[in-house]
Coordinates of C-alpha atoms and ligand atoms in Angstrom, one line a residue:
X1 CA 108.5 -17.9 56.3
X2 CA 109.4 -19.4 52.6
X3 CA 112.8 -18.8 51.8
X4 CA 113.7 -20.3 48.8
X5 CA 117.6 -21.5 47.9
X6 CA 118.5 -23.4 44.9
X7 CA 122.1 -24.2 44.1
X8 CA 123.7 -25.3 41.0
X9 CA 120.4 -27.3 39.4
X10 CA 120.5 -29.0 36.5
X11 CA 118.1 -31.3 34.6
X12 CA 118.6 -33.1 31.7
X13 CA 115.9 -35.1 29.6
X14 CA 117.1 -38.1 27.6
X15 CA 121.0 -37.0 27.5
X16 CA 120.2 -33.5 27.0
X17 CA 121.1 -31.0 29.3
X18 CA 117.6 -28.7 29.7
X19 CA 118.8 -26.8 33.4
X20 CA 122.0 -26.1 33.0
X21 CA 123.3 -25.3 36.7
X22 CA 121.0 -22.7 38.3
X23 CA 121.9 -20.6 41.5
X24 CA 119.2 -18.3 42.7
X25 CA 117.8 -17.2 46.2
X26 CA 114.0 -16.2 46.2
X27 CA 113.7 -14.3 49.4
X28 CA 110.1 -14.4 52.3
X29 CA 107.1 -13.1 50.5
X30 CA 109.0 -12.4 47.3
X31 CA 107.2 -12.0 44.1
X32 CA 109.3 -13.9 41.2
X33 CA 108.9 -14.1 37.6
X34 CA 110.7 -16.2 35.7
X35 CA 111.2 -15.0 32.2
X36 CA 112.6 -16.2 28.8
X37 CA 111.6 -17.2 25.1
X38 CA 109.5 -20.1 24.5
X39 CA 111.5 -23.6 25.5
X40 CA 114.0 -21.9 27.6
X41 CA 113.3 -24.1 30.8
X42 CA 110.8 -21.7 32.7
X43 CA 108.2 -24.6 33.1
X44 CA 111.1 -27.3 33.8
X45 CA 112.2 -25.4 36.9
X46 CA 109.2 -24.4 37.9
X47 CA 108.6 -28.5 38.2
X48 CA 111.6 -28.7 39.3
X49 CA 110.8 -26.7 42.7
X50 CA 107.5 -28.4 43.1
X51 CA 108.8 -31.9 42.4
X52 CA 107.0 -33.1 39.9
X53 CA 110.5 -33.6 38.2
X54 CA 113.3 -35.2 39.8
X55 CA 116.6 -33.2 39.6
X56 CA 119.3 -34.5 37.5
X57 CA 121.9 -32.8 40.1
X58 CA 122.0 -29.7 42.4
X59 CA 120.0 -29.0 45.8
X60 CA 116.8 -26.9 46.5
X61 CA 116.1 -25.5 50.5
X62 CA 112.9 -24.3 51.7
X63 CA 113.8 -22.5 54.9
X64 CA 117.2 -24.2 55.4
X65 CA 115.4 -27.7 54.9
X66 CA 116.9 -30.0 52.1
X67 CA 113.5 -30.7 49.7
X68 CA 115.2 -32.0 46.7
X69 CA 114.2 -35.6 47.1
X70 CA 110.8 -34.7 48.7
X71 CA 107.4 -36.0 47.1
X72 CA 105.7 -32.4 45.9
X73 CA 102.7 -33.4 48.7
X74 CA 105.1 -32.8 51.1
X75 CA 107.2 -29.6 50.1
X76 CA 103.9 -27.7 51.0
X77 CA 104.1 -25.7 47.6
X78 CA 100.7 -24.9 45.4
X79 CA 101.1 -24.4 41.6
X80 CA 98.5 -23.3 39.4
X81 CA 99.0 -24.1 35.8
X82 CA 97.7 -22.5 32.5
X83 CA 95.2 -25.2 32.1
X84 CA 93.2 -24.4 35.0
X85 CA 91.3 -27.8 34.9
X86 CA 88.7 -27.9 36.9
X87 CA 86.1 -30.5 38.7
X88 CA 83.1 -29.9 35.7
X89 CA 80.8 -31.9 37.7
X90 CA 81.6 -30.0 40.9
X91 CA 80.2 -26.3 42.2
X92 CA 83.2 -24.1 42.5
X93 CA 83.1 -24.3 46.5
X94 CA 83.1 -27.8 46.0
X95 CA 86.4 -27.3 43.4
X96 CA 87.5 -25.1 46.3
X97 CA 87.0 -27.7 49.3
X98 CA 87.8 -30.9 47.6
X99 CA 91.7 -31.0 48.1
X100 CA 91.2 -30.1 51.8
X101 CA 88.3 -32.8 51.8
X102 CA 90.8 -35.7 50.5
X103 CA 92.9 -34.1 52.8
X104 CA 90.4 -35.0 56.1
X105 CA 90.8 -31.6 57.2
X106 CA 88.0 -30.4 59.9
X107 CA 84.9 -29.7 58.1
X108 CA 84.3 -25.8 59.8
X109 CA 88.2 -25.3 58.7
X110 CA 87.2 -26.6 55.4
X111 CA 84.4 -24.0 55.2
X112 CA 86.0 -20.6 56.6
X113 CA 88.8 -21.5 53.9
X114 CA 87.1 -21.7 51.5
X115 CA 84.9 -18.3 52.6
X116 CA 88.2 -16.5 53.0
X117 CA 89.7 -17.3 49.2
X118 CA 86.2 -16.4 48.0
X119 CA 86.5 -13.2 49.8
X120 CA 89.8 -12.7 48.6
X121 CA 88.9 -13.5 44.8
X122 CA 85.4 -11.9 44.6
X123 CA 83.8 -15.7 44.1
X124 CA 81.1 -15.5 46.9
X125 CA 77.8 -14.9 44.6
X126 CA 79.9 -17.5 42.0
X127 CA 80.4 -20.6 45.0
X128 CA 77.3 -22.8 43.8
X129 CA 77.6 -22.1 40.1
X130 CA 79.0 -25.7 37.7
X131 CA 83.1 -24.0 36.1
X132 CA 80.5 -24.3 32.3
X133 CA 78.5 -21.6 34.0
X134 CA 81.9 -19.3 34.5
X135 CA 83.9 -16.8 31.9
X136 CA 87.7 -17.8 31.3
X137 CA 88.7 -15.4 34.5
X138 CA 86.6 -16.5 36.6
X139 CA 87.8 -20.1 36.1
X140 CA 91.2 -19.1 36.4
X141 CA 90.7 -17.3 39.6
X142 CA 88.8 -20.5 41.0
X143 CA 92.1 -22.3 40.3
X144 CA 94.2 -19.4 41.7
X145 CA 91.6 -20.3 44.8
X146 CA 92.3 -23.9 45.0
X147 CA 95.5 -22.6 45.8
X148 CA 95.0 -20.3 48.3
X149 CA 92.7 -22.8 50.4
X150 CA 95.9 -25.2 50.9
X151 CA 97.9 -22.1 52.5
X152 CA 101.4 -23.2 51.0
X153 CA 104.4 -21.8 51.9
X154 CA 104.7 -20.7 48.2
X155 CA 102.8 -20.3 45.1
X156 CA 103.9 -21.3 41.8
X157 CA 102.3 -20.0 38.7
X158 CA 102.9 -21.1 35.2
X159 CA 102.0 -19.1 32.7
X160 CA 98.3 -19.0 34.7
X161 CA 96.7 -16.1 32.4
X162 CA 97.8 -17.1 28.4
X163 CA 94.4 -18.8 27.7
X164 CA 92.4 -14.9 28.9
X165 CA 92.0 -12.1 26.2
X166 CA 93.7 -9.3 26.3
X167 CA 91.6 -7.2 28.4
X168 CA 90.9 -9.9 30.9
X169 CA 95.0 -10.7 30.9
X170 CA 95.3 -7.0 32.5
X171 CA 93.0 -6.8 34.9
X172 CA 94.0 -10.1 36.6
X173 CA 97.3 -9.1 36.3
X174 CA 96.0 -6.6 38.6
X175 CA 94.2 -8.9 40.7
X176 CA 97.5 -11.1 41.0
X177 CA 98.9 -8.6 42.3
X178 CA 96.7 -7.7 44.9
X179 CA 96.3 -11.2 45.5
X180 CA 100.4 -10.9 46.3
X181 CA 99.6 -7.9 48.3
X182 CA 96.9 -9.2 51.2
X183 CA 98.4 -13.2 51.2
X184 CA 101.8 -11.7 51.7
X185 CA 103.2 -14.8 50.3
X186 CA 105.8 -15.7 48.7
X187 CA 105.2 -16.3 44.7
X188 CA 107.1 -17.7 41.9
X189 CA 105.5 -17.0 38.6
X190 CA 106.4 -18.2 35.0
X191 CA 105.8 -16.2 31.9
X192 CA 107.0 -15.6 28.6
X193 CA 105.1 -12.2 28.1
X194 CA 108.0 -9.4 29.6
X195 CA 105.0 -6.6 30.4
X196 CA 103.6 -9.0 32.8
X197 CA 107.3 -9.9 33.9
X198 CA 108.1 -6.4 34.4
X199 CA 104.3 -5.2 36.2
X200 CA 104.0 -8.2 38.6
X201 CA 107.5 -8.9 39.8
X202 CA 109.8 -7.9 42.5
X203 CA 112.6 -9.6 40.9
X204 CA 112.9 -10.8 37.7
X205 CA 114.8 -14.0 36.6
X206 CA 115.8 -13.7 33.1
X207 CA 116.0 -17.2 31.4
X208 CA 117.7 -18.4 27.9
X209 CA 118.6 -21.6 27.0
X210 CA 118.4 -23.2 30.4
X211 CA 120.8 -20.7 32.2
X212 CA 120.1 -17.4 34.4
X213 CA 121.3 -14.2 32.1
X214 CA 120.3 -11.9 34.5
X215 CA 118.3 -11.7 38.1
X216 CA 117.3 -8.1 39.2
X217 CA 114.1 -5.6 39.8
X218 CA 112.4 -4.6 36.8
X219 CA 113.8 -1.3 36.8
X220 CA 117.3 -3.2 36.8
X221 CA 116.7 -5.2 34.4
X222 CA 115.2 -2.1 32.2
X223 CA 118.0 0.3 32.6
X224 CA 120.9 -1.6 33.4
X225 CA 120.8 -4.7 30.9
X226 CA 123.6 -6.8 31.8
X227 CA 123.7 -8.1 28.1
X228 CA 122.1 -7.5 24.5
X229 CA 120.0 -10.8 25.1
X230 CA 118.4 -9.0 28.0
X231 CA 118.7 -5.5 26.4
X232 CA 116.6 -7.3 23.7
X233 CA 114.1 -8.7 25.6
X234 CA 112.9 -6.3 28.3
X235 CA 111.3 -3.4 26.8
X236 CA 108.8 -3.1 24.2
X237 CA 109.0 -2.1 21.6
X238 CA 112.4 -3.5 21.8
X239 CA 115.6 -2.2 22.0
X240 CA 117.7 -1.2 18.9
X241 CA 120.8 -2.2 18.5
X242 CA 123.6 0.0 16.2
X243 CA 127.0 -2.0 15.2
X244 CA 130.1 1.0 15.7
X245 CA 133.8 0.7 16.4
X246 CA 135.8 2.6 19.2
X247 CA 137.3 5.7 17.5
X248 CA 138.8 7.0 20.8
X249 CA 139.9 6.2 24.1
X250 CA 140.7 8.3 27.1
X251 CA 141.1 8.7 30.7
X252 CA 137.1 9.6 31.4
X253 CA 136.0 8.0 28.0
X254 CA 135.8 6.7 24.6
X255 CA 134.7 8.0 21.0
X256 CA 132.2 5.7 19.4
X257 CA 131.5 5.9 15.8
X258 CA 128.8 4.6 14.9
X259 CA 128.3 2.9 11.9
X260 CA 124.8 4.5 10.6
X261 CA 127.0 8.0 10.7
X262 CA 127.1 9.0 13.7
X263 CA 129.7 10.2 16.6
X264 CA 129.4 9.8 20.6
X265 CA 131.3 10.4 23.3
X266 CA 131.0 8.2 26.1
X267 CA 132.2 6.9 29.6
X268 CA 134.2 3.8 29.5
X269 CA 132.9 2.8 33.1
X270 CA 136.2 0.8 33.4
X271 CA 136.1 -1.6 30.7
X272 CA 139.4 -2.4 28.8
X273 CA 138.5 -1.1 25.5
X274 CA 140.8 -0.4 22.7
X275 CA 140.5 1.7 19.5
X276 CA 139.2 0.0 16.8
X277 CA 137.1 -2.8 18.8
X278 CA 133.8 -3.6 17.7
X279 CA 131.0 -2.3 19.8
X280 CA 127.5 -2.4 19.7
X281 CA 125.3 0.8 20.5
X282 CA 122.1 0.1 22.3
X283 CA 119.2 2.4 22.6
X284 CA 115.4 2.2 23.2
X285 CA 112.6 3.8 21.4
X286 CA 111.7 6.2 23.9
X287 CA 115.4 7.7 23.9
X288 CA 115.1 8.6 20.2
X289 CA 114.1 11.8 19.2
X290 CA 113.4 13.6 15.6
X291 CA 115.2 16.3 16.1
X292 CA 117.1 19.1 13.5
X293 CA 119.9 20.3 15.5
X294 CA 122.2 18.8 18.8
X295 CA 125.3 16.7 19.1
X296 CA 124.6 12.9 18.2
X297 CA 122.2 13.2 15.1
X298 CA 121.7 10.3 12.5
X299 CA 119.7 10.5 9.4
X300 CA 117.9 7.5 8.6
X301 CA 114.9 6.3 5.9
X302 CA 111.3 6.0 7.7
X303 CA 109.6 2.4 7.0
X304 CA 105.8 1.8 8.5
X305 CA 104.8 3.5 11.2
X306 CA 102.5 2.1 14.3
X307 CA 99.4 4.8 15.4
X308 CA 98.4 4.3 18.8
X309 CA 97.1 7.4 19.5
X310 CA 99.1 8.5 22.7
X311 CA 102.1 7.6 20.5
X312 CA 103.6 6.6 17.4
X313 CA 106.5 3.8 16.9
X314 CA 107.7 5.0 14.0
X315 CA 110.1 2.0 12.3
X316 CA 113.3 3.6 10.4
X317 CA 116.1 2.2 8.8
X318 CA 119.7 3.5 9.2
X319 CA 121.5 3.7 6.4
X320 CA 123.8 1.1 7.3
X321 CA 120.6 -1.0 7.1
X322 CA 120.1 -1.4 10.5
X323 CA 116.3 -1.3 11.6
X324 CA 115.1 1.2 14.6
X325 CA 112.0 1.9 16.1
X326 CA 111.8 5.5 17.7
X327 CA 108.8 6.3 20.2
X328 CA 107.1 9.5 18.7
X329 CA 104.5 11.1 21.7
X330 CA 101.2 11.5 20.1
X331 CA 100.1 10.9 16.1
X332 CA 103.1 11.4 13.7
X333 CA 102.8 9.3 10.4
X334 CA 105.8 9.9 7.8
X335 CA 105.6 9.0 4.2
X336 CA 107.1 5.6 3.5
X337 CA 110.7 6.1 2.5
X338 CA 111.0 9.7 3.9
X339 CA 113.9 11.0 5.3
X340 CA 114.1 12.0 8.9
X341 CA 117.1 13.1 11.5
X342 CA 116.8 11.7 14.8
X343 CA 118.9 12.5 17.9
X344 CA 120.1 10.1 20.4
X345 CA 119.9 10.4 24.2
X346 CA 123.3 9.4 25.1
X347 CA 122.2 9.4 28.8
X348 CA 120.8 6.2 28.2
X349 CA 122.6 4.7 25.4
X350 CA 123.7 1.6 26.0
X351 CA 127.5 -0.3 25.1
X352 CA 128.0 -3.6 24.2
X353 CA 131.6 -5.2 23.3
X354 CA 131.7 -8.1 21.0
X355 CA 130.5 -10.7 23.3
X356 CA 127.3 -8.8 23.2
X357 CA 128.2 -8.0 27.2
X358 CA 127.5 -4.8 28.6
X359 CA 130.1 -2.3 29.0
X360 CA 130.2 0.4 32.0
X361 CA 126.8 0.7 33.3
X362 CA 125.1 2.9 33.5
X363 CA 126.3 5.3 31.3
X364 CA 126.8 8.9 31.3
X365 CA 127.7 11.6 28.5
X366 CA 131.2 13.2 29.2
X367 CA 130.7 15.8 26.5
Ligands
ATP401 N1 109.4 -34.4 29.7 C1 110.2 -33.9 28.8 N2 110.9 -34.8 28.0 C2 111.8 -34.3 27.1 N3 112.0 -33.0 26.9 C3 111.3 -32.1 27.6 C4 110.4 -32.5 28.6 N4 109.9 -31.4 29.2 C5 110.5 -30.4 28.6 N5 111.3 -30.8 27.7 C6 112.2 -29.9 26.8 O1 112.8 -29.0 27.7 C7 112.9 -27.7 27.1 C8 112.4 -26.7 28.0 O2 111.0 -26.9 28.2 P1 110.1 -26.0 29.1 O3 108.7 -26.6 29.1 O4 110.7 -25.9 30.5 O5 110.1 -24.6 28.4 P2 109.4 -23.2 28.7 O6 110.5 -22.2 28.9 O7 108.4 -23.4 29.8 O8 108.7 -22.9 27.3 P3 107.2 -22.3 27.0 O9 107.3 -20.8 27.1 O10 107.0 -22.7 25.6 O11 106.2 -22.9 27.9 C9 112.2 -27.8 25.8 O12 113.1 -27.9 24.7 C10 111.3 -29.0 25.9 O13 111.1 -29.6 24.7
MG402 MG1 106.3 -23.4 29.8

């Protein structure tokens, strides 16, 4: 069991408040990513958890057990950090056996852990190589090994594949979760990369500026932003974002008119809105479409287009100067500056009211 609680954490460094009060429950053999721009507070309450901070106030409970105060040895957490850092002098099985050596664990426990994380990981032909004689993953999945020989109750990752390539990012991405898949373990995991966020996790912690905007599954977070900083930031290419006013209100909906020239009818979901209040439209690239005829069209100015092959982001400009990127399937390259009518999926529009917080999700056309 590793059932996480925090409650009302903060941290400040110097005076300045960095945590800034946060409540969240990671559940038994969870996978959690924590997720948010650069300087946010991902690594800070990653530390937090482990202890190699002290809190500034607030309470964190491993299984009903109070381990704020606790020394990180004995909160029986493993984290494995960006920097993998290795023992150069040492053979990986060494690197593997050395904390559970220190440790004065029983030699033949020593060795079947270390055999099992080598199993896991795919190290066994690697065990008597020096970490020089490695490639970048194969480091990094020693240290994800050092890990896994200490059994803890949770693993905490910080941001454990940014120094990898590209290619070698995705497949241990894969291998992570895999990894999640036969320890069954509970796993916190920092990054600031949303694909990885959104492929790894079971719930996603959306961080900005030291407070929680939103917790939910990917597919949550994806279709049912609870604001435009979150609308913004899961997704890619991102979310665009269209400023309108409310040009109707009824029983079962409202009129937006949209600012780039354009008319929608939506659901209010409940919200108190009243004609005339400023609203923001959002919708994603892949619920654009060029299109010549049908009820919400909008004619807008094509800037630089992105090939890809399977598709196109094709990046237009309203002509209320907002920018837009529209997800074309397959190889479509307009001029520069051409003119082009796109229609909008109002299925999966998105409504924002000045505050930038969602309105009525998830939203539905009405006509
Ligand atoms: N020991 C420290 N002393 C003072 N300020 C700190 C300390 N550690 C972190 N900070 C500050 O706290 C804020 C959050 O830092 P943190 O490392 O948690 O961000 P992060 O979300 O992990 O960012 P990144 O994606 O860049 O790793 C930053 O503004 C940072 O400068
Ligand atoms: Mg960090």
């Amino acid at each position: 069991m590793a059932e996480l609680k925090i409650r009302n954490l903060t941290k400040g460094f110097d005076g300045l408040e960095i945590i800034k009060g946060i409540d969240l429950d990671i559940r038994d053999r969870e996978f959690v990513v924590f997720v948010g721009p650069s300087g946010c507070g991902k690594s800070t309450l990653l530390r937090l958890i482990a202890g190699l901070e002290d809190v500034s106030g607030g309470q964190i409970e491993l299984d009903g057990r109070d381990i704020t105060d606790l020394p990180p040895a004995a909160r029986d957490l493993a984290m494995v950090f960006q920097t993998y850092a290795l023992y150069p002098h040492m053979s990986v099985r060494r690197n593997l056996s050395f904390a559970l050596e220190l440790a004065r664990a029983d030699k033949q426990e020593i060795a079947r852990k270390v055999e099992d994380a080598a199993r896991i990981l795919e190290l066994g032909p690697l065990l008597e190589r020096k970490p020089r004689q490695l490639s970048g993953g194969q480091r990094q999945r020693v240290a994800i090994g050092r890990a896994i020989v200490r059994n803890p109750r949770i693993f905490l990752f910080d941001e454990p594949l940014s120094n990898l390539d590209a290619a070698l990012r995705v497949q241990m991405r894969l291998e992570l979760a895999r990894l999640h898949q036969e320890l069954k373990a509970t796993m916190i995991y920092v990054t600031h990369d949303q694909v990885e966020a959104m492929t790894l996790a079971d719930k996603v912690v959306v961080l900005n500026g030291g407070r929680i905007e939103q917790v939910g599954s990917p597919m949550t977070l994806y279709h049912s932003p609870a604001n435009m900083f979150v609308a913004a930031f899961i997704g890619t290419p991102r979310m665009g974002f269209l400023k309108g006013r409310v040009g109707a209100v009824n029983a079962d909906g409202c009129a937006v008119e949209v600012d780039a020239g354009c008319r929608l009818v939506l659901p209010l979901g409940g919200a108190a809105l009243a004609v005339g209040d400023p609203v923001t439209l959002g919708i994603r690239p892949e619920h654009l479409n060029r299109s010549e005829t049908g009820p919400c069209l909008m004619e807008v100015t094509a800037d630089v287009s992105e090939r890809l092959g399977s598709d196109t982001y094709c990046h237009v400009r309203t002509d209320s100067g907002e920018p837009l990127t529209v997800r074309i399937r397959g190889d479509f390259s307009p001029r520069y500056g051409e003119r082009l009518r796109l229609s909008l999926d109002v299925d999966h529009c998105h409504l924002f009211d000045r505050d930038g917080q969602a309105i009525g999700q998830p939203l539905q056309q009405v006509a």
